């Protein structure tokens, strides 16, 4: 597998992250018969994401392994050369991880359409690319103090909204809030579309109040700069970073350079036949009534 950062480096980055707690979680993970072997770095990332709560990290790890196993359509097969839909989405949706962090130590990910044709738009696969990039980034350089996402909606039309599958959206949003090993601090929407109210109505049933408060809609870019320094943004936004096209290409290349990493992540799923207690299934994980179902942890 391509090089990942060493867990010891993460401890150096964050003195609040205790190796003893990670070791305790490692012992616990070995006792979970339905778990694969979980690396120290992955455990440390989960503990960091949960603000050092051991019990919440247990839930995060179980959710991560379980949801990814239950939803291969959203998470598995991260090789663009073997998945035409993934390859096409990488030419439709642009993703850029900005080179600098905010003063709070947050990593910033910017995404916007490259190709505005809604016929080529696949939001489910777009979510997959987002997950792939964030996971690879935090395994390479660490999570920082959290993640901030900027969604530039320029070029969006109502046809993009009609491509959203509410069932798949719900699954990904539950994963984002309960399983992804990163602190999601804020999501900023700029160049918002006229039907933004319909988008918010679609996602509101699937997110917690805390998550809802992290969604920030901007009437203009100047308001964004109150949160994200203008100088750290790409040149198209008046900043000093490289152009979005160059940053998009870097993220594409990161995916192609990390195929072994993504293959390994495909093995990081639960074996429900070995779980002690009730096995998990799609209904127990997600339900179909718009409400959250929490994952129990042994």
PDB file of C-alpha atoms in Angstrom:
ATOM      1  CA  UNK A   1       0.000   0.000   0.000  1.00  0.00           C
ATOM      2  CA  UNK A   2       1.147   3.517  -0.748  1.00  0.00           C
ATOM      3  CA  UNK A   3       2.767   5.281   2.178  1.00  0.00           C
ATOM      4  CA  UNK A   4       0.497   6.514   4.966  1.00  0.00           C
ATOM      5  CA  UNK A   5       1.599   8.719   7.817  1.00  0.00           C
ATOM      6  CA  UNK A   6       2.773   6.975  10.973  1.00  0.00           C
ATOM      7  CA  UNK A   7       0.433   7.087  13.964  1.00  0.00           C
ATOM      8  CA  UNK A   8       3.285   8.483  16.064  1.00  0.00           C
ATOM      9  CA  UNK A   9       3.318  11.539  13.807  1.00  0.00           C
ATOM     10  CA  UNK A  10      -0.350  12.103  14.564  1.00  0.00           C
ATOM     11  CA  UNK A  11       0.407  11.992  18.297  1.00  0.00           C
ATOM     12  CA  UNK A  12       3.059  14.646  17.709  1.00  0.00           C
ATOM     13  CA  UNK A  13       0.585  16.808  15.781  1.00  0.00           C
ATOM     14  CA  UNK A  14      -2.014  16.550  18.540  1.00  0.00           C
ATOM     15  CA  UNK A  15      -0.703  16.177  22.112  1.00  0.00           C
ATOM     16  CA  UNK A  16      -4.292  15.723  23.343  1.00  0.00           C
ATOM     17  CA  UNK A  17      -4.468  12.426  21.468  1.00  0.00           C
ATOM     18  CA  UNK A  18      -3.346   9.760  23.943  1.00  0.00           C
ATOM     19  CA  UNK A  19      -1.559   6.688  22.675  1.00  0.00           C
ATOM     20  CA  UNK A  20      -2.835   4.789  25.723  1.00  0.00           C
ATOM     21  CA  UNK A  21      -6.438   5.456  24.639  1.00  0.00           C
ATOM     22  CA  UNK A  22      -5.645   4.308  21.098  1.00  0.00           C
ATOM     23  CA  UNK A  23      -4.072   1.128  22.485  1.00  0.00           C
ATOM     24  CA  UNK A  24      -7.173   0.549  24.613  1.00  0.00           C
ATOM     25  CA  UNK A  25      -9.332   0.918  21.515  1.00  0.00           C
ATOM     26  CA  UNK A  26      -7.005  -1.411  19.640  1.00  0.00           C
ATOM     27  CA  UNK A  27      -7.534  -4.109  22.276  1.00  0.00           C
ATOM     28  CA  UNK A  28     -11.273  -3.543  22.096  1.00  0.00           C
ATOM     29  CA  UNK A  29     -11.277  -3.785  18.280  1.00  0.00           C
ATOM     30  CA  UNK A  30      -9.529  -7.170  18.437  1.00  0.00           C
ATOM     31  CA  UNK A  31     -12.374  -8.441  20.607  1.00  0.00           C
ATOM     32  CA  UNK A  32     -14.971  -7.505  17.989  1.00  0.00           C
ATOM     33  CA  UNK A  33     -15.333 -10.745  16.059  1.00  0.00           C
ATOM     34  CA  UNK A  34     -17.026  -8.997  13.148  1.00  0.00           C
ATOM     35  CA  UNK A  35     -14.167  -6.491  12.655  1.00  0.00           C
ATOM     36  CA  UNK A  36     -11.233  -6.852  10.271  1.00  0.00           C
ATOM     37  CA  UNK A  37      -7.794  -6.021  11.643  1.00  0.00           C
ATOM     38  CA  UNK A  38      -7.861  -2.270  12.266  1.00  0.00           C
ATOM     39  CA  UNK A  39      -4.614  -0.308  11.965  1.00  0.00           C
ATOM     40  CA  UNK A  40      -3.413   1.974  14.764  1.00  0.00           C
ATOM     41  CA  UNK A  41      -3.629   5.042  12.511  1.00  0.00           C
ATOM     42  CA  UNK A  42      -7.272   4.381  11.663  1.00  0.00           C
ATOM     43  CA  UNK A  43      -8.116   4.025  15.344  1.00  0.00           C
ATOM     44  CA  UNK A  44      -6.238   7.236  16.157  1.00  0.00           C
ATOM     45  CA  UNK A  45      -8.092   9.118  13.412  1.00  0.00           C
ATOM     46  CA  UNK A  46     -11.443   7.951  14.775  1.00  0.00           C
ATOM     47  CA  UNK A  47     -10.497   9.010  18.309  1.00  0.00           C
ATOM     48  CA  UNK A  48      -9.371  12.409  17.045  1.00  0.00           C
ATOM     49  CA  UNK A  49     -12.603  12.837  15.064  1.00  0.00           C
ATOM     50  CA  UNK A  50     -14.602  12.108  18.224  1.00  0.00           C
ATOM     51  CA  UNK A  51     -12.718  14.723  20.260  1.00  0.00           C
ATOM     52  CA  UNK A  52     -10.907  12.017  22.260  1.00  0.00           C
ATOM     53  CA  UNK A  53     -14.037  10.219  23.516  1.00  0.00           C
ATOM     54  CA  UNK A  54     -13.215   6.512  23.644  1.00  0.00           C
ATOM     55  CA  UNK A  55     -16.867   5.447  23.668  1.00  0.00           C
ATOM     56  CA  UNK A  56     -17.756   7.673  20.726  1.00  0.00           C
ATOM     57  CA  UNK A  57     -14.704   6.378  18.860  1.00  0.00           C
ATOM     58  CA  UNK A  58     -15.974   2.817  19.312  1.00  0.00           C
ATOM     59  CA  UNK A  59     -19.239   3.834  17.701  1.00  0.00           C
ATOM     60  CA  UNK A  60     -17.415   5.715  14.926  1.00  0.00           C
ATOM     61  CA  UNK A  61     -15.255   2.698  14.072  1.00  0.00           C
ATOM     62  CA  UNK A  62     -18.176   0.290  14.066  1.00  0.00           C
ATOM     63  CA  UNK A  63     -20.270   2.671  11.982  1.00  0.00           C
ATOM     64  CA  UNK A  64     -17.408   3.166   9.516  1.00  0.00           C
ATOM     65  CA  UNK A  65     -16.811  -0.537   8.959  1.00  0.00           C
ATOM     66  CA  UNK A  66     -20.502  -1.431   8.942  1.00  0.00           C
ATOM     67  CA  UNK A  67     -21.851   1.287   6.663  1.00  0.00           C
ATOM     68  CA  UNK A  68     -19.085   0.850   4.107  1.00  0.00           C
ATOM     69  CA  UNK A  69     -19.804  -2.870   4.010  1.00  0.00           C
ATOM     70  CA  UNK A  70     -23.530  -2.286   3.609  1.00  0.00           C
ATOM     71  CA  UNK A  71     -23.156   0.373   0.894  1.00  0.00           C
ATOM     72  CA  UNK A  72     -20.541  -0.743  -1.648  1.00  0.00           C
ATOM     73  CA  UNK A  73     -22.303   1.372  -4.273  1.00  0.00           C
ATOM     74  CA  UNK A  74     -21.233   4.467  -2.321  1.00  0.00           C
ATOM     75  CA  UNK A  75     -17.776   3.454  -1.144  1.00  0.00           C
ATOM     76  CA  UNK A  76     -16.230   0.447  -2.906  1.00  0.00           C
ATOM     77  CA  UNK A  77     -14.184   0.123  -6.102  1.00  0.00           C
ATOM     78  CA  UNK A  78     -12.154   3.326  -6.086  1.00  0.00           C
ATOM     79  CA  UNK A  79     -10.330   2.690  -9.357  1.00  0.00           C
ATOM     80  CA  UNK A  80     -11.450   5.092 -12.120  1.00  0.00           C
ATOM     81  CA  UNK A  81     -10.024   2.816 -14.807  1.00  0.00           C
ATOM     82  CA  UNK A  82     -12.370   0.029 -13.683  1.00  0.00           C
ATOM     83  CA  UNK A  83     -15.432   2.174 -13.009  1.00  0.00           C
ATOM     84  CA  UNK A  84     -16.621   4.350 -15.926  1.00  0.00           C
ATOM     85  CA  UNK A  85     -19.071   6.243 -13.689  1.00  0.00           C
ATOM     86  CA  UNK A  86     -16.265   7.181 -11.307  1.00  0.00           C
ATOM     87  CA  UNK A  87     -14.018   8.270 -14.152  1.00  0.00           C
ATOM     88  CA  UNK A  88     -16.763  10.396 -15.689  1.00  0.00           C
ATOM     89  CA  UNK A  89     -17.635  12.012 -12.356  1.00  0.00           C
ATOM     90  CA  UNK A  90     -14.012  13.050 -11.908  1.00  0.00           C
ATOM     91  CA  UNK A  91     -14.384  15.034 -15.146  1.00  0.00           C
ATOM     92  CA  UNK A  92     -17.727  16.543 -14.085  1.00  0.00           C
ATOM     93  CA  UNK A  93     -17.166  17.386 -10.415  1.00  0.00           C
ATOM     94  CA  UNK A  94     -13.972  19.198  -9.466  1.00  0.00           C
ATOM     95  CA  UNK A  95     -12.450  18.772  -6.010  1.00  0.00           C
ATOM     96  CA  UNK A  96      -9.557  20.783  -4.615  1.00  0.00           C
ATOM     97  CA  UNK A  97      -7.849  20.465  -1.251  1.00  0.00           C
ATOM     98  CA  UNK A  98      -6.387  23.902  -0.609  1.00  0.00           C
ATOM     99  CA  UNK A  99      -2.656  23.968   0.193  1.00  0.00           C
ATOM    100  CA  UNK A 100      -2.993  26.106   3.337  1.00  0.00           C
ATOM    101  CA  UNK A 101      -5.049  25.653   6.485  1.00  0.00           C
ATOM    102  CA  UNK A 102      -7.196  28.267   8.189  1.00  0.00           C
ATOM    103  CA  UNK A 103      -5.933  30.010  11.309  1.00  0.00           C
ATOM    104  CA  UNK A 104      -7.941  27.451  13.313  1.00  0.00           C
ATOM    105  CA  UNK A 105      -5.977  24.649  11.660  1.00  0.00           C
ATOM    106  CA  UNK A 106      -8.833  23.469   9.441  1.00  0.00           C
ATOM    107  CA  UNK A 107      -8.272  21.787   6.088  1.00  0.00           C
ATOM    108  CA  UNK A 108     -10.398  23.352   3.333  1.00  0.00           C
ATOM    109  CA  UNK A 109     -11.888  21.363   0.459  1.00  0.00           C
ATOM    110  CA  UNK A 110     -13.461  23.259  -2.437  1.00  0.00           C
ATOM    111  CA  UNK A 111     -15.771  21.606  -4.936  1.00  0.00           C
ATOM    112  CA  UNK A 112     -17.610  22.901  -7.984  1.00  0.00           C
ATOM    113  CA  UNK A 113     -18.836  21.692 -11.351  1.00  0.00           C
ATOM    114  CA  UNK A 114     -16.351  21.338 -14.193  1.00  0.00           C
ATOM    115  CA  UNK A 115     -19.027  20.258 -16.666  1.00  0.00           C
ATOM    116  CA  UNK A 116     -22.477  21.777 -15.973  1.00  0.00           C
ATOM    117  CA  UNK A 117     -24.353  19.258 -18.146  1.00  0.00           C
ATOM    118  CA  UNK A 118     -26.830  17.588 -15.740  1.00  0.00           C
ATOM    119  CA  UNK A 119     -27.024  14.516 -17.971  1.00  0.00           C
ATOM    120  CA  UNK A 120     -23.465  13.645 -16.895  1.00  0.00           C
ATOM    121  CA  UNK A 121     -23.994  14.491 -13.232  1.00  0.00           C
ATOM    122  CA  UNK A 122     -24.050  11.682 -10.661  1.00  0.00           C
ATOM    123  CA  UNK A 123     -24.286  12.985  -7.080  1.00  0.00           C
ATOM    124  CA  UNK A 124     -23.891   9.525  -5.542  1.00  0.00           C
ATOM    125  CA  UNK A 125     -20.535   9.018  -7.252  1.00  0.00           C
ATOM    126  CA  UNK A 126     -19.608  12.603  -6.422  1.00  0.00           C
ATOM    127  CA  UNK A 127     -20.067  11.747  -2.741  1.00  0.00           C
ATOM    128  CA  UNK A 128     -17.782   8.775  -3.268  1.00  0.00           C
ATOM    129  CA  UNK A 129     -15.018  10.948  -4.742  1.00  0.00           C
ATOM    130  CA  UNK A 130     -15.354  13.362  -1.813  1.00  0.00           C
ATOM    131  CA  UNK A 131     -14.966  10.489   0.654  1.00  0.00           C
ATOM    132  CA  UNK A 132     -11.987   9.031  -1.222  1.00  0.00           C
ATOM    133  CA  UNK A 133     -10.103  12.321  -1.246  1.00  0.00           C
ATOM    134  CA  UNK A 134     -10.740  13.147   2.397  1.00  0.00           C
ATOM    135  CA  UNK A 135      -9.761   9.665   3.577  1.00  0.00           C
ATOM    136  CA  UNK A 136      -6.586   9.642   1.532  1.00  0.00           C
ATOM    137  CA  UNK A 137      -5.630  13.142   2.652  1.00  0.00           C
ATOM    138  CA  UNK A 138      -6.009  12.440   6.371  1.00  0.00           C
ATOM    139  CA  UNK A 139      -4.066   9.182   6.061  1.00  0.00           C
ATOM    140  CA  UNK A 140      -1.238  11.039   4.323  1.00  0.00           C
ATOM    141  CA  UNK A 141      -0.878  14.250   6.329  1.00  0.00           C
ATOM    142  CA  UNK A 142      -3.332  13.990   9.213  1.00  0.00           C
ATOM    143  CA  UNK A 143      -6.735  15.568   9.852  1.00  0.00           C
ATOM    144  CA  UNK A 144      -5.608  18.933  11.164  1.00  0.00           C
ATOM    145  CA  UNK A 145      -8.174  20.350  13.561  1.00  0.00           C
ATOM    146  CA  UNK A 146     -11.055  19.558  11.242  1.00  0.00           C
ATOM    147  CA  UNK A 147     -12.463  19.946   7.745  1.00  0.00           C
ATOM    148  CA  UNK A 148     -14.273  22.869   6.139  1.00  0.00           C
ATOM    149  CA  UNK A 149     -16.036  22.345   2.803  1.00  0.00           C
ATOM    150  CA  UNK A 150     -16.835  25.049   0.247  1.00  0.00           C
ATOM    151  CA  UNK A 151     -19.487  24.117  -2.317  1.00  0.00           C
ATOM    152  CA  UNK A 152     -19.500  26.512  -5.267  1.00  0.00           C
ATOM    153  CA  UNK A 153     -22.868  25.980  -6.944  1.00  0.00           C
ATOM    154  CA  UNK A 154     -22.072  27.974 -10.085  1.00  0.00           C
ATOM    155  CA  UNK A 155     -23.536  26.214 -13.118  1.00  0.00           C
ATOM    156  CA  UNK A 156     -26.097  24.290 -11.101  1.00  0.00           C
ATOM    157  CA  UNK A 157     -29.554  23.883 -12.647  1.00  0.00           C
ATOM    158  CA  UNK A 158     -32.735  22.149 -11.548  1.00  0.00           C
ATOM    159  CA  UNK A 159     -31.742  19.122 -13.609  1.00  0.00           C
ATOM    160  CA  UNK A 160     -28.918  18.463 -11.162  1.00  0.00           C
ATOM    161  CA  UNK A 161     -31.386  18.326  -8.272  1.00  0.00           C
ATOM    162  CA  UNK A 162     -33.520  15.708 -10.018  1.00  0.00           C
ATOM    163  CA  UNK A 163     -30.514  13.358 -10.109  1.00  0.00           C
ATOM    164  CA  UNK A 164     -30.456  13.041  -6.316  1.00  0.00           C
ATOM    165  CA  UNK A 165     -31.596   9.676  -4.953  1.00  0.00           C
ATOM    166  CA  UNK A 166     -32.986  10.420  -1.487  1.00  0.00           C
ATOM    167  CA  UNK A 167     -32.243   6.927  -0.195  1.00  0.00           C
ATOM    168  CA  UNK A 168     -28.588   7.131  -1.193  1.00  0.00           C
ATOM    169  CA  UNK A 169     -28.378  10.709   0.074  1.00  0.00           C
ATOM    170  CA  UNK A 170     -29.651   9.615   3.474  1.00  0.00           C
ATOM    171  CA  UNK A 171     -27.090   6.810   3.668  1.00  0.00           C
ATOM    172  CA  UNK A 172     -24.205   9.114   2.852  1.00  0.00           C
ATOM    173  CA  UNK A 173     -25.334  11.825   5.263  1.00  0.00           C
ATOM    174  CA  UNK A 174     -25.611   9.309   8.105  1.00  0.00           C
ATOM    175  CA  UNK A 175     -22.118   8.069   7.250  1.00  0.00           C
ATOM    176  CA  UNK A 176     -20.827  11.639   7.153  1.00  0.00           C
ATOM    177  CA  UNK A 177     -22.210  12.389  10.608  1.00  0.00           C
ATOM    178  CA  UNK A 178     -21.596   9.118  12.434  1.00  0.00           C
ATOM    179  CA  UNK A 179     -18.746   7.280  10.730  1.00  0.00           C
ATOM    180  CA  UNK A 180     -16.353   9.400   8.679  1.00  0.00           C
ATOM    181  CA  UNK A 181     -13.159   9.856  10.739  1.00  0.00           C
ATOM    182  CA  UNK A 182     -12.926  13.626  10.388  1.00  0.00           C
ATOM    183  CA  UNK A 183     -14.326  16.601  12.277  1.00  0.00           C
ATOM    184  CA  UNK A 184     -16.619  18.341   9.809  1.00  0.00           C
ATOM    185  CA  UNK A 185     -16.619  21.918  11.072  1.00  0.00           C
ATOM    186  CA  UNK A 186     -18.620  23.779   8.417  1.00  0.00           C
ATOM    187  CA  UNK A 187     -20.058  23.572   4.896  1.00  0.00           C
ATOM    188  CA  UNK A 188     -20.173  26.875   3.002  1.00  0.00           C
ATOM    189  CA  UNK A 189     -22.419  27.320  -0.052  1.00  0.00           C
ATOM    190  CA  UNK A 190     -21.525  30.072  -2.518  1.00  0.00           C
ATOM    191  CA  UNK A 191     -23.065  31.151  -5.831  1.00  0.00           C
ATOM    192  CA  UNK A 192     -26.224  29.512  -4.568  1.00  0.00           C
ATOM    193  CA  UNK A 193     -28.906  28.349  -6.981  1.00  0.00           C
ATOM    194  CA  UNK A 194     -32.490  29.724  -6.985  1.00  0.00           C
ATOM    195  CA  UNK A 195     -33.812  26.366  -5.764  1.00  0.00           C
ATOM    196  CA  UNK A 196     -31.559  26.239  -2.696  1.00  0.00           C
ATOM    197  CA  UNK A 197     -34.643  25.974  -0.497  1.00  0.00           C
ATOM    198  CA  UNK A 198     -35.549  22.687  -2.181  1.00  0.00           C
ATOM    199  CA  UNK A 199     -32.045  21.322  -1.578  1.00  0.00           C
ATOM    200  CA  UNK A 200     -32.236  22.236   2.097  1.00  0.00           C
ATOM    201  CA  UNK A 201     -35.677  20.647   2.343  1.00  0.00           C
ATOM    202  CA  UNK A 202     -34.269  17.433   0.855  1.00  0.00           C
ATOM    203  CA  UNK A 203     -31.376  17.119   3.296  1.00  0.00           C
ATOM    204  CA  UNK A 204     -32.980  18.519   6.463  1.00  0.00           C
ATOM    205  CA  UNK A 205     -34.717  15.255   7.522  1.00  0.00           C
ATOM    206  CA  UNK A 206     -31.407  13.397   7.382  1.00  0.00           C
ATOM    207  CA  UNK A 207     -29.162  15.658   9.444  1.00  0.00           C
ATOM    208  CA  UNK A 208     -28.941  16.521  13.107  1.00  0.00           C
ATOM    209  CA  UNK A 209     -29.582  19.984  14.488  1.00  0.00           C
ATOM    210  CA  UNK A 210     -25.845  20.353  15.131  1.00  0.00           C
ATOM    211  CA  UNK A 211     -25.055  19.474  11.526  1.00  0.00           C
ATOM    212  CA  UNK A 212     -27.751  21.801  10.221  1.00  0.00           C
ATOM    213  CA  UNK A 213     -26.141  24.704  12.067  1.00  0.00           C
ATOM    214  CA  UNK A 214     -22.865  23.976  10.258  1.00  0.00           C
ATOM    215  CA  UNK A 215     -24.445  24.702   6.858  1.00  0.00           C
ATOM    216  CA  UNK A 216     -23.743  28.323   5.914  1.00  0.00           C
ATOM    217  CA  UNK A 217     -25.336  29.896   2.836  1.00  0.00           C
ATOM    218  CA  UNK A 218     -23.601  33.000   1.490  1.00  0.00           C
ATOM    219  CA  UNK A 219     -25.258  35.743  -0.517  1.00  0.00           C
ATOM    220  CA  UNK A 220     -21.849  36.771  -1.883  1.00  0.00           C
ATOM    221  CA  UNK A 221     -18.213  35.750  -1.701  1.00  0.00           C
ATOM    222  CA  UNK A 222     -17.296  38.663   0.538  1.00  0.00           C
ATOM    223  CA  UNK A 223     -19.310  37.022   3.279  1.00  0.00           C
ATOM    224  CA  UNK A 224     -17.333  33.794   2.779  1.00  0.00           C
ATOM    225  CA  UNK A 225     -14.112  35.702   3.414  1.00  0.00           C
ATOM    226  CA  UNK A 226     -15.261  36.340   6.980  1.00  0.00           C
ATOM    227  CA  UNK A 227     -14.722  32.613   7.544  1.00  0.00           C
ATOM    228  CA  UNK A 228     -12.049  31.674   5.009  1.00  0.00           C
ATOM    229  CA  UNK A 229      -9.213  34.142   4.333  1.00  0.00           C
ATOM    230  CA  UNK A 230      -9.414  35.318   0.739  1.00  0.00           C
ATOM    231  CA  UNK A 231      -5.669  34.899   0.220  1.00  0.00           C
ATOM    232  CA  UNK A 232      -5.750  31.133   0.798  1.00  0.00           C
ATOM    233  CA  UNK A 233      -8.345  30.578  -1.943  1.00  0.00           C
ATOM    234  CA  UNK A 234      -7.575  29.826  -5.616  1.00  0.00           C
ATOM    235  CA  UNK A 235      -6.787  32.721  -7.919  1.00  0.00           C
ATOM    236  CA  UNK A 236     -10.276  32.616  -9.474  1.00  0.00           C
ATOM    237  CA  UNK A 237     -11.616  33.745  -6.104  1.00  0.00           C
ATOM    238  CA  UNK A 238      -9.026  36.484  -5.703  1.00  0.00           C
ATOM    239  CA  UNK A 239      -6.660  34.380  -3.636  1.00  0.00           C
ATOM    240  CA  UNK A 240      -3.015  33.396  -3.886  1.00  0.00           C
ATOM    241  CA  UNK A 241      -3.445  29.651  -4.314  1.00  0.00           C
ATOM    242  CA  UNK A 242      -3.057  27.990  -7.696  1.00  0.00           C
ATOM    243  CA  UNK A 243      -5.934  27.956 -10.159  1.00  0.00           C
ATOM    244  CA  UNK A 244      -8.800  25.590  -9.490  1.00  0.00           C
ATOM    245  CA  UNK A 245      -7.938  23.643 -12.640  1.00  0.00           C
ATOM    246  CA  UNK A 246      -4.449  22.880 -11.334  1.00  0.00           C
ATOM    247  CA  UNK A 247      -5.780  21.965  -7.897  1.00  0.00           C
ATOM    248  CA  UNK A 248      -8.448  19.751  -9.460  1.00  0.00           C
ATOM    249  CA  UNK A 249      -5.773  17.917 -11.449  1.00  0.00           C
ATOM    250  CA  UNK A 250      -3.699  17.394  -8.296  1.00  0.00           C
ATOM    251  CA  UNK A 251      -6.651  15.740  -6.591  1.00  0.00           C
ATOM    252  CA  UNK A 252      -7.300  13.553  -9.638  1.00  0.00           C
ATOM    253  CA  UNK A 253      -3.672  12.479  -9.592  1.00  0.00           C
ATOM    254  CA  UNK A 254      -3.876  11.770  -5.866  1.00  0.00           C
ATOM    255  CA  UNK A 255      -6.645   9.278  -6.574  1.00  0.00           C
ATOM    256  CA  UNK A 256      -4.666   7.545  -9.329  1.00  0.00           C
ATOM    257  CA  UNK A 257      -1.598   7.438  -7.083  1.00  0.00           C
ATOM    258  CA  UNK A 258      -3.588   5.823  -4.265  1.00  0.00           C
ATOM    259  CA  UNK A 259      -5.305   2.846  -5.892  1.00  0.00           C
ATOM    260  CA  UNK A 260      -3.756   0.334  -3.507  1.00  0.00           C
ATOM    261  CA  UNK A 261      -4.955   2.406  -0.559  1.00  0.00           C
ATOM    262  CA  UNK A 262      -8.521   2.336  -1.886  1.00  0.00           C
ATOM    263  CA  UNK A 263      -8.322  -1.405  -2.521  1.00  0.00           C
ATOM    264  CA  UNK A 264      -7.292  -1.848   1.110  1.00  0.00           C
ATOM    265  CA  UNK A 265     -10.206   0.296   2.304  1.00  0.00           C
ATOM    266  CA  UNK A 266     -12.545  -2.078   0.462  1.00  0.00           C
ATOM    267  CA  UNK A 267     -11.439  -4.796   2.900  1.00  0.00           C
ATOM    268  CA  UNK A 268     -12.195  -2.638   5.933  1.00  0.00           C
ATOM    269  CA  UNK A 269     -15.766  -3.819   6.425  1.00  0.00           C
ATOM    270  CA  UNK A 270     -17.572  -5.905   8.999  1.00  0.00           C
ATOM    271  CA  UNK A 271     -18.451  -9.577   8.662  1.00  0.00           C
ATOM    272  CA  UNK A 272     -21.995  -9.505   9.982  1.00  0.00           C
ATOM    273  CA  UNK A 273     -22.112 -13.298  10.265  1.00  0.00           C
ATOM    274  CA  UNK A 274     -19.600 -12.987  13.119  1.00  0.00           C
ATOM    275  CA  UNK A 275     -21.247 -10.110  14.997  1.00  0.00           C
ATOM    276  CA  UNK A 276     -22.298 -10.972  18.535  1.00  0.00           C
ATOM    277  CA  UNK A 277     -25.922  -9.972  18.903  1.00  0.00           C
ATOM    278  CA  UNK A 278     -28.325  -8.865  16.168  1.00  0.00           C
ATOM    279  CA  UNK A 279     -26.779  -8.510  12.736  1.00  0.00           C
ATOM    280  CA  UNK A 280     -27.006  -5.162  11.008  1.00  0.00           C
ATOM    281  CA  UNK A 281     -28.890  -4.677   7.767  1.00  0.00           C
ATOM    282  CA  UNK A 282     -29.950  -1.728   5.645  1.00  0.00           C
ATOM    283  CA  UNK A 283     -33.201  -1.237   7.535  1.00  0.00           C
ATOM    284  CA  UNK A 284     -31.621  -1.297  10.995  1.00  0.00           C
ATOM    285  CA  UNK A 285     -28.869   1.038   9.810  1.00  0.00           C
ATOM    286  CA  UNK A 286     -30.875   3.616   7.927  1.00  0.00           C
ATOM    287  CA  UNK A 287     -34.587   2.923   8.229  1.00  0.00           C
ATOM    288  CA  UNK A 288     -36.997   4.417   5.751  1.00  0.00           C
ATOM    289  CA  UNK A 289     -38.911   6.875   7.898  1.00  0.00           C
ATOM    290  CA  UNK A 290     -36.570   9.867   7.771  1.00  0.00           C
ATOM    291  CA  UNK A 291     -35.314   9.347  11.310  1.00  0.00           C
ATOM    292  CA  UNK A 292     -31.861   8.310  12.429  1.00  0.00           C
ATOM    293  CA  UNK A 293     -31.208   4.772  13.640  1.00  0.00           C
ATOM    294  CA  UNK A 294     -28.122   4.538  15.845  1.00  0.00           C
ATOM    295  CA  UNK A 295     -25.686   1.634  15.548  1.00  0.00           C
ATOM    296  CA  UNK A 296     -25.235  -0.388  18.690  1.00  0.00           C
ATOM    297  CA  UNK A 297     -21.698  -1.168  19.790  1.00  0.00           C
ATOM    298  CA  UNK A 298     -20.816  -4.354  21.633  1.00  0.00           C
TER     299      UNK A 298
END
